[in-house]
GROMACS .gro file of C-alpha atoms in nm:
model
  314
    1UNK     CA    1  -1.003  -0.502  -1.930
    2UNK     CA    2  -1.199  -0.185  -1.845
    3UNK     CA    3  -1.392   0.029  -2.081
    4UNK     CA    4  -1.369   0.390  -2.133
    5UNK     CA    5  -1.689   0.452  -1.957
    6UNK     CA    6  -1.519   0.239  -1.641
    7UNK     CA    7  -1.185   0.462  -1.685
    8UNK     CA    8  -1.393   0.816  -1.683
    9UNK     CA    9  -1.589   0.698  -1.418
   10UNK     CA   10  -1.300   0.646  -1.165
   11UNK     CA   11  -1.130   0.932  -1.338
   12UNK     CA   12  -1.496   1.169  -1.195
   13UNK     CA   13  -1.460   0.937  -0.881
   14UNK     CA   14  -1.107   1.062  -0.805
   15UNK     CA   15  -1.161   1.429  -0.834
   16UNK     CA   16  -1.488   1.364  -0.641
   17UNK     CA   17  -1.389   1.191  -0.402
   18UNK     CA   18  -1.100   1.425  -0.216
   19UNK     CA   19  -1.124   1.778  -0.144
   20UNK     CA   20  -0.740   1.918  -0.059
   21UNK     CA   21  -0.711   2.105   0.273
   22UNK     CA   22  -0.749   2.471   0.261
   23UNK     CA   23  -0.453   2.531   0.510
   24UNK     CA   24  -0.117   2.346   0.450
   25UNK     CA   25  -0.061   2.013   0.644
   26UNK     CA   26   0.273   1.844   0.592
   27UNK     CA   27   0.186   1.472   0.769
   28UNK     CA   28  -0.060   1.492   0.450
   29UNK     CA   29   0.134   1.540   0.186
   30UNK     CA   30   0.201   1.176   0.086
   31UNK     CA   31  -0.210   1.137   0.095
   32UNK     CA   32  -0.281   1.336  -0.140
   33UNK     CA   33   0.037   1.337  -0.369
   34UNK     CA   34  -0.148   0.961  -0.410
   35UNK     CA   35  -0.444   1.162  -0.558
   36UNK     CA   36  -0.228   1.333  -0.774
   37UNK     CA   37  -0.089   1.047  -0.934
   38UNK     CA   38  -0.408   0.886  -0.983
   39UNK     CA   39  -0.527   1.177  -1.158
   40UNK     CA   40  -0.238   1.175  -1.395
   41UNK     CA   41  -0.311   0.817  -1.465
   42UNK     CA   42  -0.662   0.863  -1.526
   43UNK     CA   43  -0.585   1.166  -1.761
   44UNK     CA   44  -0.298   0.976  -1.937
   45UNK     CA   45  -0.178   1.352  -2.012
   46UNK     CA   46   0.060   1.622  -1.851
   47UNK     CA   47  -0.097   1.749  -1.564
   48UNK     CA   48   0.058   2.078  -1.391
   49UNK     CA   49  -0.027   2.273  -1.072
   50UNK     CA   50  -0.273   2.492  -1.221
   51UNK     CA   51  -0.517   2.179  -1.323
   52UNK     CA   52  -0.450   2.038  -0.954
   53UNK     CA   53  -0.547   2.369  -0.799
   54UNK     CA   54  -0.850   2.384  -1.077
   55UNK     CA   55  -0.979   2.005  -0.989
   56UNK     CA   56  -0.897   1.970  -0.592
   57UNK     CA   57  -0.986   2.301  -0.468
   58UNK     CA   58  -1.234   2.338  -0.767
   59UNK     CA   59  -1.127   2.692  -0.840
   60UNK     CA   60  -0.928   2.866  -1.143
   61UNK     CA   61  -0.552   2.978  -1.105
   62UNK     CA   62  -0.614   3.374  -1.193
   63UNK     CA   63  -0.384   3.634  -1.299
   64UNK     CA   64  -0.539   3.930  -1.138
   65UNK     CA   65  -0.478   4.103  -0.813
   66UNK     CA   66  -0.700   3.823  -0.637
   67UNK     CA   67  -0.434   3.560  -0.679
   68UNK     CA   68  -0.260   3.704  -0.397
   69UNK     CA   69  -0.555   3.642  -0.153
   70UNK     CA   70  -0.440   3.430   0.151
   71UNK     CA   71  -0.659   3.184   0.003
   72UNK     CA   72  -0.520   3.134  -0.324
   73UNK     CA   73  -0.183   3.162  -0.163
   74UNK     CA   74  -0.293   2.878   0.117
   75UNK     CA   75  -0.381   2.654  -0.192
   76UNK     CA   76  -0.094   2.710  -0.454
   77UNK     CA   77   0.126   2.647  -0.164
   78UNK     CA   78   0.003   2.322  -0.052
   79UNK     CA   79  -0.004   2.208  -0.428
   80UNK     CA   80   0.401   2.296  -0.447
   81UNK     CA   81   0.432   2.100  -0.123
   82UNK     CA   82   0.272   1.805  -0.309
   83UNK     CA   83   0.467   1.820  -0.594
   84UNK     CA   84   0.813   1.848  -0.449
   85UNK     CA   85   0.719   1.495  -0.263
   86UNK     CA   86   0.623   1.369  -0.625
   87UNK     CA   87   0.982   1.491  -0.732
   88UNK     CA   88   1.095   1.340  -0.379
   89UNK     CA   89   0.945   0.984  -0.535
   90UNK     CA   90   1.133   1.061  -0.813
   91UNK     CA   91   1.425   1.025  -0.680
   92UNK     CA   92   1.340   0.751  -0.425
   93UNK     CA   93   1.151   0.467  -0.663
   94UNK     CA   94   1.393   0.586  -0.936
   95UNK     CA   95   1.324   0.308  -1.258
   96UNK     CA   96   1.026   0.230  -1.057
   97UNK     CA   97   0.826   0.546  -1.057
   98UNK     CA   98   0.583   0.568  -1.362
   99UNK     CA   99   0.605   0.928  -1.368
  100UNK     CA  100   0.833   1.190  -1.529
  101UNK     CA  101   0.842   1.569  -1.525
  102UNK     CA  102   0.734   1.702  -1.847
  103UNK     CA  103   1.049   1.878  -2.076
  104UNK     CA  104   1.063   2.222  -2.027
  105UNK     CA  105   0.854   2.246  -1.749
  106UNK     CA  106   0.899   2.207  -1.344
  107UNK     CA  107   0.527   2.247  -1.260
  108UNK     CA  108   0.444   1.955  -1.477
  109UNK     CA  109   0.473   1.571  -1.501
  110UNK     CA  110   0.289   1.288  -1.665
  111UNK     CA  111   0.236   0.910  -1.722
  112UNK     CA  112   0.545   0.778  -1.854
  113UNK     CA  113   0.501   0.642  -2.219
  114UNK     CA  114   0.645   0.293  -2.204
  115UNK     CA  115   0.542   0.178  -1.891
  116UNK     CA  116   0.784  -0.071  -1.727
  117UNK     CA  117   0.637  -0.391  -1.525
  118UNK     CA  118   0.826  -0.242  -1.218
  119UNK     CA  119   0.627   0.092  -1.284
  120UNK     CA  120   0.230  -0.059  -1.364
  121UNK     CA  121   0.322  -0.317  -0.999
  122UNK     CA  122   0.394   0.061  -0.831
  123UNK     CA  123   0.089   0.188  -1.024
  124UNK     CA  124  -0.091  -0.178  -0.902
  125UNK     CA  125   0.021  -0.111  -0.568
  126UNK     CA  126  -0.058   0.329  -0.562
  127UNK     CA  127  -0.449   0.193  -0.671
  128UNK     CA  128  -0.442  -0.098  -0.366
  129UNK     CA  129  -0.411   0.228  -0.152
  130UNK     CA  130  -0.714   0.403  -0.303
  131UNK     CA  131  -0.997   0.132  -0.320
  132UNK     CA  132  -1.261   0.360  -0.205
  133UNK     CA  133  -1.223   0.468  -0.585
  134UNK     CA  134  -1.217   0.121  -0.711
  135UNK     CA  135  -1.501  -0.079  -0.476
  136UNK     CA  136  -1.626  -0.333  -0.777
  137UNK     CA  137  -1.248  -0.402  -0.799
  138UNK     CA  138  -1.156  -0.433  -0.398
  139UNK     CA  139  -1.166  -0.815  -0.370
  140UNK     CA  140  -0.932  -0.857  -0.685
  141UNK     CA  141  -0.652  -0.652  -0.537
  142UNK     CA  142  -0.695  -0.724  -0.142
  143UNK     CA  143  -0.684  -1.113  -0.235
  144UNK     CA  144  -0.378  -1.022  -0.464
  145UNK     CA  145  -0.215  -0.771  -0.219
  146UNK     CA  146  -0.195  -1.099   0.053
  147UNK     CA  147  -0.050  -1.261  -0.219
  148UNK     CA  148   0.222  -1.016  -0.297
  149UNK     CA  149   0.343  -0.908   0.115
  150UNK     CA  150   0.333  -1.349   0.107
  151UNK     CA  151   0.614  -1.326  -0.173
  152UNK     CA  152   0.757  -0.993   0.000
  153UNK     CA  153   0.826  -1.212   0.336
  154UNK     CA  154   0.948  -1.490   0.166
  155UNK     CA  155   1.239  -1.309   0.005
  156UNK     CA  156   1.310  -1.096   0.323
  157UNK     CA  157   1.346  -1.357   0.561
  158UNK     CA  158   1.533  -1.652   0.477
  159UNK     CA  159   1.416  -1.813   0.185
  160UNK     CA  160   1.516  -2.172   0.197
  161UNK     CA  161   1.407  -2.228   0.579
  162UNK     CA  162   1.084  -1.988   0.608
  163UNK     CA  163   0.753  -2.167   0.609
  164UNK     CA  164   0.437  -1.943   0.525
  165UNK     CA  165   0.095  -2.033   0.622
  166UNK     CA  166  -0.136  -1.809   0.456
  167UNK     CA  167  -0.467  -1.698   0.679
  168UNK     CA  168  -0.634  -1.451   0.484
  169UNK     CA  169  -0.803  -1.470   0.109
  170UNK     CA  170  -0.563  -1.748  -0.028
  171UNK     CA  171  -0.592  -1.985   0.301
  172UNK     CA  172  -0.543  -2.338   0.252
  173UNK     CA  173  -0.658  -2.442   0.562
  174UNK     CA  174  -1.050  -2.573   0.576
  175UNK     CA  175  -1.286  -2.505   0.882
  176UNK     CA  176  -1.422  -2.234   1.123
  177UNK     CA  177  -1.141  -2.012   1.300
  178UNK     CA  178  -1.117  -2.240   1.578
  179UNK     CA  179  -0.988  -2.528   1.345
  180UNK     CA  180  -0.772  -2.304   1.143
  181UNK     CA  181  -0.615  -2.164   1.471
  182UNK     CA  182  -0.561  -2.533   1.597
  183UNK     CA  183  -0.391  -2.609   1.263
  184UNK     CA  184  -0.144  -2.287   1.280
  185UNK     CA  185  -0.035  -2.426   1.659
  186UNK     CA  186   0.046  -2.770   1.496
  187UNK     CA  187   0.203  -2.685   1.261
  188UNK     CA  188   0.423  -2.392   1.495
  189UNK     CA  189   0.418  -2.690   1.799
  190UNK     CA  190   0.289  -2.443   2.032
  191UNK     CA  191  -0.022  -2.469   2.295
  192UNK     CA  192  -0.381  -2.403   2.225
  193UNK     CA  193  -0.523  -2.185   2.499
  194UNK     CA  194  -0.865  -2.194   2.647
  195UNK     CA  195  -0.982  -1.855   2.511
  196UNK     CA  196  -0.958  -2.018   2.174
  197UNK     CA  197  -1.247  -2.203   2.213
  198UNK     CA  198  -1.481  -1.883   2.268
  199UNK     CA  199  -1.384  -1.740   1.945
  200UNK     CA  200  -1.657  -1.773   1.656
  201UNK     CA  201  -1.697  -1.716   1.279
  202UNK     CA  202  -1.421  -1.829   1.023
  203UNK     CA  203  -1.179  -1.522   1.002
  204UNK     CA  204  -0.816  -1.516   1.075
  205UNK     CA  205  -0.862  -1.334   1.399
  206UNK     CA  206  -0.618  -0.989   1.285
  207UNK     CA  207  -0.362  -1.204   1.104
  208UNK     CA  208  -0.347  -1.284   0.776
  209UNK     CA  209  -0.009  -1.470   0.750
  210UNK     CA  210   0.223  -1.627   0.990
  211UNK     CA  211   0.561  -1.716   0.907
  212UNK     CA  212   0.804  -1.962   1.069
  213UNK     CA  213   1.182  -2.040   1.070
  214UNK     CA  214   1.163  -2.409   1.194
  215UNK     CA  215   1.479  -2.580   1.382
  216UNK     CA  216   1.584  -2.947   1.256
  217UNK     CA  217   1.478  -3.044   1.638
  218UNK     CA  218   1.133  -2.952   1.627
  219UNK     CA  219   1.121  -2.752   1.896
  220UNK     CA  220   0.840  -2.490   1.914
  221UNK     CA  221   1.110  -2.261   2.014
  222UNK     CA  222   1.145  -2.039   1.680
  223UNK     CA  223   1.130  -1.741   1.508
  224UNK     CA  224   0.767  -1.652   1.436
  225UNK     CA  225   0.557  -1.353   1.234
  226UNK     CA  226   0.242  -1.249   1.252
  227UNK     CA  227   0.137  -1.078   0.976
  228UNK     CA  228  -0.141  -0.804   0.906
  229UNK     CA  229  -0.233  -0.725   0.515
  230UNK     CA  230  -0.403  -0.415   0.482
  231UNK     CA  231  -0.496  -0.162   0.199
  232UNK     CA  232  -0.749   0.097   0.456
  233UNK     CA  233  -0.631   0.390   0.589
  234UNK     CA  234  -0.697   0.245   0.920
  235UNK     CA  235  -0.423  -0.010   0.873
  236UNK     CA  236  -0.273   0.218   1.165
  237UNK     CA  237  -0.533   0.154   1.399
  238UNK     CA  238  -0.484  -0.230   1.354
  239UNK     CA  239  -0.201  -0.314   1.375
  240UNK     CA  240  -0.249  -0.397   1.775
  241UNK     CA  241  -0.470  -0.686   1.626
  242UNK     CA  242  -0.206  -0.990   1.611
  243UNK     CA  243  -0.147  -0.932   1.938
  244UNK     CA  244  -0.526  -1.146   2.050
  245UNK     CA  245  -0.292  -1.445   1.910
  246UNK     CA  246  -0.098  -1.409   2.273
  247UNK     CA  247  -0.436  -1.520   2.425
  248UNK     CA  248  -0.505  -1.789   2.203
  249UNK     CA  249  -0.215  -2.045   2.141
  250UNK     CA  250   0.111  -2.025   2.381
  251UNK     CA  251   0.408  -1.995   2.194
  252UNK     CA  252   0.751  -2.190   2.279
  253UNK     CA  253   0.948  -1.914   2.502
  254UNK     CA  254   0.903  -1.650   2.225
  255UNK     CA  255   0.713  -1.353   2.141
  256UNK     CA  256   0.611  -1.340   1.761
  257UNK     CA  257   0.735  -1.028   1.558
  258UNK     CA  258   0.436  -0.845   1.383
  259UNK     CA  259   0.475  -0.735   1.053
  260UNK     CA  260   0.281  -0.521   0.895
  261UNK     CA  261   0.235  -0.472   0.529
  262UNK     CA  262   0.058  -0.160   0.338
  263UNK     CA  263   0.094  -0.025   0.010
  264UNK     CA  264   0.072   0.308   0.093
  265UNK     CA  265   0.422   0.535   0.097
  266UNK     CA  266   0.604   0.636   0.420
  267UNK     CA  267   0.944   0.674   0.320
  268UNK     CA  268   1.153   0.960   0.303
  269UNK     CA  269   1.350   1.172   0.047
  270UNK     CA  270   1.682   0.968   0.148
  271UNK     CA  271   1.478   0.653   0.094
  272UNK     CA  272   1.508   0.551   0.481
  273UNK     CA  273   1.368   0.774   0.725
  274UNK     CA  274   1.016   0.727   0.762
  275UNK     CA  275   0.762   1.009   0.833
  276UNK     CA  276   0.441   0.884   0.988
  277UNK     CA  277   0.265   0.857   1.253
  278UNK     CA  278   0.348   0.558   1.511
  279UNK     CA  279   0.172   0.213   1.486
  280UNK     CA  280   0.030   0.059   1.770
  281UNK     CA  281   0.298  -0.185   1.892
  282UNK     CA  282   0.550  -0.100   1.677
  283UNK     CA  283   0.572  -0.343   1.397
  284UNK     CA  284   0.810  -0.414   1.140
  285UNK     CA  285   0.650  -0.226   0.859
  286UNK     CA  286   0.652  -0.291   0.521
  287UNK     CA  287   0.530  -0.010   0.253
  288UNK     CA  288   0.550   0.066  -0.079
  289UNK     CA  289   0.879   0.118  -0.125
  290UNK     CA  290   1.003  -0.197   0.066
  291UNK     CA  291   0.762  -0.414  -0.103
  292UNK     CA  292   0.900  -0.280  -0.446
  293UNK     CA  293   1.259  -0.356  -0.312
  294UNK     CA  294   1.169  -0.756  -0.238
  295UNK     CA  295   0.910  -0.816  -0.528
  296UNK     CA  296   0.956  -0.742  -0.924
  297UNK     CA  297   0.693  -0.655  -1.119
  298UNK     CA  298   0.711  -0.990  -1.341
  299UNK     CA  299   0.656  -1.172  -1.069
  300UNK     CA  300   0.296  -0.988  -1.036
  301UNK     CA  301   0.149  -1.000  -1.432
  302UNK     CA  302  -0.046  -1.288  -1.403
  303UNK     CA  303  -0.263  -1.096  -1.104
  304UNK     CA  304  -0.592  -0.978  -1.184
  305UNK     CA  305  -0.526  -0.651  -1.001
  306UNK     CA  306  -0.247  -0.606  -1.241
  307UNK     CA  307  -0.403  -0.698  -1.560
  308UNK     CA  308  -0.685  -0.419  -1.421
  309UNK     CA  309  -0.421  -0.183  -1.321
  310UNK     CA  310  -0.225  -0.248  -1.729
  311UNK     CA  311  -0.603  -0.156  -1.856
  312UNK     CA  312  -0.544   0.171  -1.737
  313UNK     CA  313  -0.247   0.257  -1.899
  314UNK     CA  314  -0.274   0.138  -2.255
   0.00000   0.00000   0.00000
């Protein structure tokens, strides 16, 4: 559990931490309607446009003439922008979004009272996208974050005949990354290459779970994932990274989908179209919303991450 001290000192951390844009960008808006959030869960009260503009920009809302500068304008606008993608998750996450606009009001919203396990996982999963803020916590929700896109692929691909082989935090394979890369072409009945022996160290070489849809024959011919887990911002930037697998073992005349998973949110209003920038290779992706579609919130309450994340909100 985390003391008060721990909860005002990420509370300071998030407001210090981010600066909003003077001008308006709209690829931003889902970045720092994240910020927003976390602010409202830090301050466990309502929390309108004036105290965003107040705390991000670090400047009053006035009443005189000078509200009407460009500048205040610039800021007040990029605020509404924001919040209507706050309403937007509204609408989107539905039961699953721990926030509600306050009664009476339009330019507020806060914490919802009775928190849901659906709504602390999407609370859980909003903090895995912010760990700057939360660095002595990083390890307990990156290990737990593998976990979760593990459970995530298991119910999206079919459930009886998928095999997962975890590479990341919760590994059960021994050894340097030469042995565990051996294993993984066992166990897939595909070809070690030479390149594999020049690799050193004990990572997972850019993949931190494969997954496998095995025939009754055998055959190394199947359907296989390569999986990335990643919480950064630069999750963008590596997703390219299975793709050193194709120079390590030779698969059975197949090329491996890559999957990537991320708990940040890219989906749109209609809860389909997404809005972001492309990903090298162009993965399956799996974000916040997806990953709340395929895994309940039960299923995570025994995480550390979530017992942390619960802390926060009673």
């Amino acid at each position: 559990m985390m003391t008060n001290n721990e909860i005002e000192s990420i509370r300071n951390a998030i407001i210090g931490v981010i600066k909003f844009p003077e001008t308006k960008q709209n690829d931003g808006v889902t970045y720092y309607a994240d910020y927003i959030e976390l602010y409202a869960l830090s301050k466990k009260s309502e929390v309108s446009k004036s105290d965003i503009i107040k705390y991000f920009y670090n400047t009053e809302v006035s009443e005189s003439e000078e509200s009407s500068s460009k500048t205040n304008d610039a800021h007040e606008s990029y605020v509404n922008e924001c919040f209507d993608e706050i309403k937007r998750r509204m609408h989107v996450f539905r039961r699953k979004y721990p926030f509600e606009i306050c009664p009476g009001s339009q330019d507020a919203f806060k914490l919802v009272e009775k928190l849901s396990c659906d709504q602390i996982f999407y609370l859980q999963l909003l903090i895995s996208s912010k760990l700057s803020i939360f660095k002595n916590y990083e390890s307990d929700f990156t290990t737990d974050f593998e976990k979760i896109s593990a459970w995530v692929l298991k119910r999206y691909l079919p459930r009886r005949a998928t095999k997962i082989i975890p590479l990341g935090a919760n590994t059960t394979i021994r050894g340097n990354a030469i042995q565990k890369i051996q294993e993984v072409a066992k166990r897939l009945n595909a070809t070690p290459l030479p390149a594999l022996q020049s690799i050193t160290g004990t990572k997972e070489y850019g993949v931190d779970i494969i997954a496998h849809i095995p025939f009754k024959d055998g055959s190394g011919n199947r359907s296989v994932y390569y999986c990335q887990c990643g919480c950064g911002k630069d999750i963008k930037d590596k997703c390219g990274d299975p793709q050193k697998w194709d120079k390590l073992i030779l698969l059975q005349s197949i090329n491996p989908q890559i999957i990537v998973f991320f708990p940040y949110t890219y989906i749109g209003s209609n809860g389909k179209i997404f809005h972001e920038p492309k990903f090298i290779g162009n993965p399956l992706i799996f974000e916040r919303k997806r990953i709340l579609d395929y895994c309940k919130g039960e299923r995570c309450e025994g995480m550390k991450s979530y017992t942390i994340t619960k802390s926060l909100v009673i």
